[in-house]
Amino acid sequence: MNINEAAKSVYNYLEEIEQVLLEMESEVNTLFSCDPEDIDVGVERISQYREIIDEIFTDIRSVTDEDETGELKLAVSPLTNRSEINDMFADVFEKRQDVNAVASRIQGIIPIVEERMRRGMEKTLQEIRENNTSQSAQASRYYNAVNDSTNPQRLSQKRRSI
């Protein structure tokens, strides 16, 4: 594969990553308002998006490793300045910057979602504590203890000491 084909291939991979990241961003945003029961589904989907992205980056590495000059790899690197890039790879560099922008937005949202999940968990635990100390919970424990047929506590004639 010549260098122009490799650059085009990497560009297409980066476009694919950008689309997956946009879907992932949408999924992360739904975690703000979804029911607590649906959080597990959202987290699983996000994990699947990460796996897809990892696979695509593996494909990108296989293409950039073939470039003997290292310029294509430099264009894909997230820490490269535009002044370091050959004009032939400017499109690849710009697409990588688009990918970085979406990834940065997601990284900014995730701590907020984690805080929401933490607050939801604390609220649920507080409700459980309140329910366990309420009169109905205490009455239920008393009722279960009195009506426990698996462990009858009858006094036999031998055990009576009056």
PDB file of N, CA and C in Angstrom, residues 3-68:
ATOM      1  N   ILE A   3       1.771   5.386   0.342  1.00  0.00           N
ATOM      2  CA  ILE A   3       1.533   6.294   1.460  1.00  0.00           C
ATOM      3  C   ILE A   3       0.206   7.045   1.328  1.00  0.00           C
ATOM      4  N   ASN A   4      -0.207   7.361   0.106  1.00  0.00           N
ATOM      5  CA  ASN A   4      -1.499   8.051  -0.085  1.00  0.00           C
ATOM      6  C   ASN A   4      -2.666   7.132   0.265  1.00  0.00           C
ATOM      7  N   GLU A   5      -2.563   5.870  -0.137  1.00  0.00           N
ATOM      8  CA  GLU A   5      -3.603   4.901   0.212  1.00  0.00           C
ATOM      9  C   GLU A   5      -3.638   4.662   1.719  1.00  0.00           C
ATOM     10  N   ALA A   6      -2.474   4.606   2.326  1.00  0.00           N
ATOM     11  CA  ALA A   6      -2.404   4.417   3.777  1.00  0.00           C
ATOM     12  C   ALA A   6      -3.035   5.601   4.495  1.00  0.00           C
ATOM     13  N   ALA A   7      -2.755   6.812   4.028  1.00  0.00           N
ATOM     14  CA  ALA A   7      -3.345   8.007   4.645  1.00  0.00           C
ATOM     15  C   ALA A   7      -4.858   7.995   4.493  1.00  0.00           C
ATOM     16  N   LYS A   8      -5.342   7.608   3.332  1.00  0.00           N
ATOM     17  CA  LYS A   8      -6.789   7.532   3.105  1.00  0.00           C
ATOM     18  C   LYS A   8      -7.415   6.471   4.002  1.00  0.00           C
ATOM     19  N   SER A   9      -6.747   5.340   4.149  1.00  0.00           N
ATOM     20  CA  SER A   9      -7.244   4.264   5.008  1.00  0.00           C
ATOM     21  C   SER A   9      -7.317   4.726   6.463  1.00  0.00           C
ATOM     22  N   VAL A  10      -6.269   5.386   6.940  1.00  0.00           N
ATOM     23  CA  VAL A  10      -6.252   5.888   8.316  1.00  0.00           C
ATOM     24  C   VAL A  10      -7.343   6.932   8.501  1.00  0.00           C
ATOM     25  N   TYR A  11      -7.519   7.801   7.523  1.00  0.00           N
ATOM     26  CA  TYR A  11      -8.574   8.815   7.591  1.00  0.00           C
ATOM     27  C   TYR A  11      -9.940   8.152   7.740  1.00  0.00           C
ATOM     28  N   ASN A  12     -10.185   7.107   6.955  1.00  0.00           N
ATOM     29  CA  ASN A  12     -11.470   6.393   7.036  1.00  0.00           C
ATOM     30  C   ASN A  12     -11.652   5.728   8.400  1.00  0.00           C
ATOM     31  N   TYR A  13     -10.586   5.155   8.921  1.00  0.00           N
ATOM     32  CA  TYR A  13     -10.657   4.570  10.268  1.00  0.00           C
ATOM     33  C   TYR A  13     -10.996   5.634  11.309  1.00  0.00           C
ATOM     34  N   LEU A  14     -10.362   6.801  11.171  1.00  0.00           N
ATOM     35  CA  LEU A  14     -10.636   7.888  12.124  1.00  0.00           C
ATOM     36  C   LEU A  14     -12.080   8.382  12.011  1.00  0.00           C
ATOM     37  N   GLU A  15     -12.614   8.423  10.798  1.00  0.00           N
ATOM     38  CA  GLU A  15     -14.029   8.771  10.625  1.00  0.00           C
ATOM     39  C   GLU A  15     -14.926   7.768  11.333  1.00  0.00           C
ATOM     40  N   GLU A  16     -14.576   6.501  11.208  1.00  0.00           N
ATOM     41  CA  GLU A  16     -15.345   5.447  11.866  1.00  0.00           C
ATOM     42  C   GLU A  16     -15.279   5.606  13.391  1.00  0.00           C
ATOM     43  N   ILE A  17     -14.105   5.903  13.905  1.00  0.00           N
ATOM     44  CA  ILE A  17     -13.956   6.119  15.350  1.00  0.00           C
ATOM     45  C   ILE A  17     -14.788   7.316  15.788  1.00  0.00           C
ATOM     46  N   GLU A  18     -14.774   8.366  14.995  1.00  0.00           N
ATOM     47  CA  GLU A  18     -15.557   9.558  15.350  1.00  0.00           C
ATOM     48  C   GLU A  18     -17.044   9.213  15.441  1.00  0.00           C
ATOM     49  N   GLN A  19     -17.543   8.428  14.504  1.00  0.00           N
ATOM     50  CA  GLN A  19     -18.955   8.043  14.535  1.00  0.00           C
ATOM     51  C   GLN A  19     -19.276   7.199  15.768  1.00  0.00           C
ATOM     52  N   VAL A  20     -18.394   6.271  16.094  1.00  0.00           N
ATOM     53  CA  VAL A  20     -18.599   5.438  17.290  1.00  0.00           C
ATOM     54  C   VAL A  20     -18.561   6.309  18.542  1.00  0.00           C
ATOM     55  N   LEU A  21     -17.635   7.263  18.576  1.00  0.00           N
ATOM     56  CA  LEU A  21     -17.555   8.159  19.734  1.00  0.00           C
ATOM     57  C   LEU A  21     -18.805   9.028  19.860  1.00  0.00           C
ATOM     58  N   LEU A  22     -19.361   9.468  18.739  1.00  0.00           N
ATOM     59  CA  LEU A  22     -20.594  10.258  18.794  1.00  0.00           C
ATOM     60  C   LEU A  22     -21.756   9.427  19.336  1.00  0.00           C
ATOM     61  N   GLU A  23     -21.825   8.165  18.946  1.00  0.00           N
ATOM     62  CA  GLU A  23     -22.847   7.273  19.495  1.00  0.00           C
ATOM     63  C   GLU A  23     -22.605   7.050  20.991  1.00  0.00           C
ATOM     64  N   MET A  24     -21.338   6.897  21.353  1.00  0.00           N
ATOM     65  CA  MET A  24     -20.979   6.707  22.756  1.00  0.00           C
ATOM     66  C   MET A  24     -21.340   7.955  23.567  1.00  0.00           C
ATOM     67  N   GLU A  25     -21.093   9.114  23.008  1.00  0.00           N
ATOM     68  CA  GLU A  25     -21.432  10.368  23.688  1.00  0.00           C
ATOM     69  C   GLU A  25     -22.933  10.454  23.928  1.00  0.00           C
ATOM     70  N   SER A  26     -23.699  10.053  22.942  1.00  0.00           N
ATOM     71  CA  SER A  26     -25.157  10.037  23.092  1.00  0.00           C
ATOM     72  C   SER A  26     -25.575   9.083  24.201  1.00  0.00           C
ATOM     73  N   GLU A  27     -24.941   7.931  24.242  1.00  0.00           N
ATOM     74  CA  GLU A  27     -25.248   6.938  25.284  1.00  0.00           C
ATOM     75  C   GLU A  27     -24.882   7.474  26.668  1.00  0.00           C
ATOM     76  N   VAL A  28     -23.744   8.119  26.771  1.00  0.00           N
ATOM     77  CA  VAL A  28     -23.336   8.694  28.056  1.00  0.00           C
ATOM     78  C   VAL A  28     -24.329   9.764  28.485  1.00  0.00           C
ATOM     79  N   ASN A  29     -24.787  10.567  27.544  1.00  0.00           N
ATOM     80  CA  ASN A  29     -25.759  11.611  27.868  1.00  0.00           C
ATOM     81  C   ASN A  29     -27.086  11.039  28.348  1.00  0.00           C
ATOM     82  N   THR A  30     -27.474   9.873  27.861  1.00  0.00           N
ATOM     83  CA  THR A  30     -28.731   9.273  28.322  1.00  0.00           C
ATOM     84  C   THR A  30     -28.634   8.820  29.773  1.00  0.00           C
ATOM     85  N   LEU A  31     -27.416   8.596  30.251  1.00  0.00           N
ATOM     86  CA  LEU A  31     -27.245   8.175  31.645  1.00  0.00           C
ATOM     87  C   LEU A  31     -27.628   9.287  32.627  1.00  0.00           C
ATOM     88  N   PHE A  32     -27.731  10.536  32.151  1.00  0.00           N
ATOM     89  CA  PHE A  32     -28.157  11.632  33.013  1.00  0.00           C
ATOM     90  C   PHE A  32     -29.597  11.475  33.458  1.00  0.00           C
ATOM     91  N   SER A  33     -30.433  10.976  32.561  1.00  0.00           N
ATOM     92  CA  SER A  33     -31.868  10.994  32.851  1.00  0.00           C
ATOM     93  C   SER A  33     -32.526   9.619  32.842  1.00  0.00           C
ATOM     94  N   CYS A  34     -31.770   8.570  32.635  1.00  0.00           N
ATOM     95  CA  CYS A  34     -32.381   7.241  32.566  1.00  0.00           C
ATOM     96  C   CYS A  34     -32.743   6.745  33.963  1.00  0.00           C
ATOM     97  N   ASP A  35     -33.594   5.752  34.000  1.00  0.00           N
ATOM     98  CA  ASP A  35     -33.948   5.111  35.266  1.00  0.00           C
ATOM     99  C   ASP A  35     -32.719   4.402  35.828  1.00  0.00           C
ATOM    100  N   PRO A  36     -32.627   4.318  37.139  1.00  0.00           N
ATOM    101  CA  PRO A  36     -31.472   3.624  37.734  1.00  0.00           C
ATOM    102  C   PRO A  36     -31.320   2.181  37.252  1.00  0.00           C
ATOM    103  N   GLU A  37     -32.438   1.533  36.924  1.00  0.00           N
ATOM    104  CA  GLU A  37     -32.372   0.146  36.449  1.00  0.00           C
ATOM    105  C   GLU A  37     -31.725   0.050  35.068  1.00  0.00           C
ATOM    106  N   ASP A  38     -31.753   1.150  34.301  1.00  0.00           N
ATOM    107  CA  ASP A  38     -31.213   1.130  32.944  1.00  0.00           C
ATOM    108  C   ASP A  38     -29.734   1.511  32.886  1.00  0.00           C
ATOM    109  N   ILE A  39     -29.165   1.899  33.998  1.00  0.00           N
ATOM    110  CA  ILE A  39     -27.761   2.324  34.011  1.00  0.00           C
ATOM    111  C   ILE A  39     -26.847   1.176  33.599  1.00  0.00           C
ATOM    112  N   ASP A  40     -27.130  -0.027  34.067  1.00  0.00           N
ATOM    113  CA  ASP A  40     -26.288  -1.177  33.710  1.00  0.00           C
ATOM    114  C   ASP A  40     -26.258  -1.397  32.204  1.00  0.00           C
ATOM    115  N   VAL A  41     -27.401  -1.220  31.551  1.00  0.00           N
ATOM    116  CA  VAL A  41     -27.467  -1.399  30.095  1.00  0.00           C
ATOM    117  C   VAL A  41     -26.604  -0.350  29.406  1.00  0.00           C
ATOM    118  N   GLY A  42     -26.698   0.896  29.856  1.00  0.00           N
ATOM    119  CA  GLY A  42     -25.901   1.962  29.274  1.00  0.00           C
ATOM    120  C   GLY A  42     -24.414   1.748  29.469  1.00  0.00           C
ATOM    121  N   VAL A  43     -24.035   1.321  30.647  1.00  0.00           N
ATOM    122  CA  VAL A  43     -22.623   1.069  30.933  1.00  0.00           C
ATOM    123  C   VAL A  43     -22.110  -0.077  30.061  1.00  0.00           C
ATOM    124  N   GLU A  44     -22.920  -1.094  29.849  1.00  0.00           N
ATOM    125  CA  GLU A  44     -22.527  -2.210  28.981  1.00  0.00           C
ATOM    126  C   GLU A  44     -22.332  -1.737  27.534  1.00  0.00           C
ATOM    127  N   ARG A  45     -23.230  -0.888  27.060  1.00  0.00           N
ATOM    128  CA  ARG A  45     -23.096  -0.367  25.687  1.00  0.00           C
ATOM    129  C   ARG A  45     -21.817   0.457  25.554  1.00  0.00           C
ATOM    130  N   ILE A  46     -21.533   1.283  26.553  1.00  0.00           N
ATOM    131  CA  ILE A  46     -20.322   2.104  26.519  1.00  0.00           C
ATOM    132  C   ILE A  46     -19.091   1.202  26.473  1.00  0.00           C
ATOM    133  N   SER A  47     -19.113   0.130  27.220  1.00  0.00           N
ATOM    134  CA  SER A  47     -18.007  -0.825  27.203  1.00  0.00           C
ATOM    135  C   SER A  47     -17.838  -1.434  25.810  1.00  0.00           C
ATOM    136  N   GLN A  48     -18.944  -1.727  25.150  1.00  0.00           N
ATOM    137  CA  GLN A  48     -18.879  -2.275  23.795  1.00  0.00           C
ATOM    138  C   GLN A  48     -18.305  -1.253  22.817  1.00  0.00           C
ATOM    139  N   TYR A  49     -18.691   0.026  22.975  1.00  0.00           N
ATOM    140  CA  TYR A  49     -18.120   1.069  22.122  1.00  0.00           C
ATOM    141  C   TYR A  49     -16.604   1.159  22.314  1.00  0.00           C
ATOM    142  N   ARG A  50     -16.164   1.055  23.546  1.00  0.00           N
ATOM    143  CA  ARG A  50     -14.719   1.115  23.812  1.00  0.00           C
ATOM    144  C   ARG A  50     -13.994  -0.036  23.133  1.00  0.00           C
ATOM    145  N   GLU A  51     -14.578  -1.214  23.158  1.00  0.00           N
ATOM    146  CA  GLU A  51     -13.959  -2.366  22.499  1.00  0.00           C
ATOM    147  C   GLU A  51     -13.849  -2.143  20.997  1.00  0.00           C
ATOM    148  N   ILE A  52     -14.907  -1.582  20.410  1.00  0.00           N
ATOM    149  CA  ILE A  52     -14.893  -1.303  18.965  1.00  0.00           C
ATOM    150  C   ILE A  52     -13.786  -0.303  18.640  1.00  0.00           C
ATOM    151  N   ILE A  53     -13.696   0.741  19.443  1.00  0.00           N
ATOM    152  CA  ILE A  53     -12.673   1.769  19.214  1.00  0.00           C
ATOM    153  C   ILE A  53     -11.277   1.170  19.344  1.00  0.00           C
ATOM    154  N   ASP A  54     -11.067   0.330  20.329  1.00  0.00           N
ATOM    155  CA  ASP A  54      -9.765  -0.324  20.497  1.00  0.00           C
ATOM    156  C   ASP A  54      -9.401  -1.157  19.273  1.00  0.00           C
ATOM    157  N   GLU A  55     -10.393  -1.861  18.721  1.00  0.00           N
ATOM    158  CA  GLU A  55     -10.144  -2.675  17.523  1.00  0.00           C
ATOM    159  C   GLU A  55      -9.756  -1.798  16.331  1.00  0.00           C
ATOM    160  N   ILE A  56     -10.430  -0.662  16.186  1.00  0.00           N
ATOM    161  CA  ILE A  56     -10.126   0.227  15.060  1.00  0.00           C
ATOM    162  C   ILE A  56      -8.733   0.829  15.230  1.00  0.00           C
ATOM    163  N   PHE A  57      -8.381   1.214  16.465  1.00  0.00           N
ATOM    164  CA  PHE A  57      -7.037   1.746  16.681  1.00  0.00           C
ATOM    165  C   PHE A  57      -5.967   0.686  16.407  1.00  0.00           C
ATOM    166  N   THR A  58      -6.284  -0.561  16.650  1.00  0.00           N
ATOM    167  CA  THR A  58      -5.345  -1.637  16.299  1.00  0.00           C
ATOM    168  C   THR A  58      -5.143  -1.671  14.787  1.00  0.00           C
ATOM    169  N   ASP A  59      -6.237  -1.501  14.041  1.00  0.00           N
ATOM    170  CA  ASP A  59      -6.131  -1.450  12.577  1.00  0.00           C
ATOM    171  C   ASP A  59      -5.303  -0.250  12.126  1.00  0.00           C
ATOM    172  N   ILE A  60      -5.502   0.885  12.782  1.00  0.00           N
ATOM    173  CA  ILE A  60      -4.726   2.083  12.427  1.00  0.00           C
ATOM    174  C   ILE A  60      -3.240   1.839  12.677  1.00  0.00           C
ATOM    175  N   ARG A  61      -2.931   1.232  13.820  1.00  0.00           N
ATOM    176  CA  ARG A  61      -1.518   0.952  14.129  1.00  0.00           C
ATOM    177  C   ARG A  61      -0.893   0.034  13.075  1.00  0.00           C
ATOM    178  N   SER A  62      -1.673  -0.932  12.599  1.00  0.00           N
ATOM    179  CA  SER A  62      -1.111  -1.841  11.593  1.00  0.00           C
ATOM    180  C   SER A  62      -0.800  -1.092  10.295  1.00  0.00           C
ATOM    181  N   VAL A  63      -1.600  -0.089   9.966  1.00  0.00           N
ATOM    182  CA  VAL A  63      -1.335   0.700   8.758  1.00  0.00           C
ATOM    183  C   VAL A  63      -0.171   1.653   8.981  1.00  0.00           C
ATOM    184  N   THR A  64      -0.160   2.343  10.116  1.00  0.00           N
ATOM    185  CA  THR A  64       0.908   3.328  10.356  1.00  0.00           C
ATOM    186  C   THR A  64       2.268   2.656  10.589  1.00  0.00           C
ATOM    187  N   ASP A  65       2.273   1.423  11.053  1.00  0.00           N
ATOM    188  CA  ASP A  65       3.551   0.718  11.238  1.00  0.00           C
ATOM    189  C   ASP A  65       4.252   0.428   9.914  1.00  0.00           C
ATOM    190  N   GLU A  66       3.488   0.415   8.836  1.00  0.00           N
ATOM    191  CA  GLU A  66       4.076   0.173   7.519  1.00  0.00           C
ATOM    192  C   GLU A  66       4.765   1.416   6.960  1.00  0.00           C
ATOM    193  N   ASP A  67       4.441   2.597   7.513  1.00  0.00           N
ATOM    194  CA  ASP A  67       5.047   3.850   7.049  1.00  0.00           C
ATOM    195  C   ASP A  67       6.455   3.967   7.618  1.00  0.00           C
ATOM    196  N   GLU A  68       7.451   3.855   6.740  1.00  0.00           N
ATOM    197  CA  GLU A  68       8.837   3.890   7.172  1.00  0.00           C
ATOM    198  C   GLU A  68       9.274   5.266   7.643  1.00  0.00           C
TER     199      GLU A  68
END
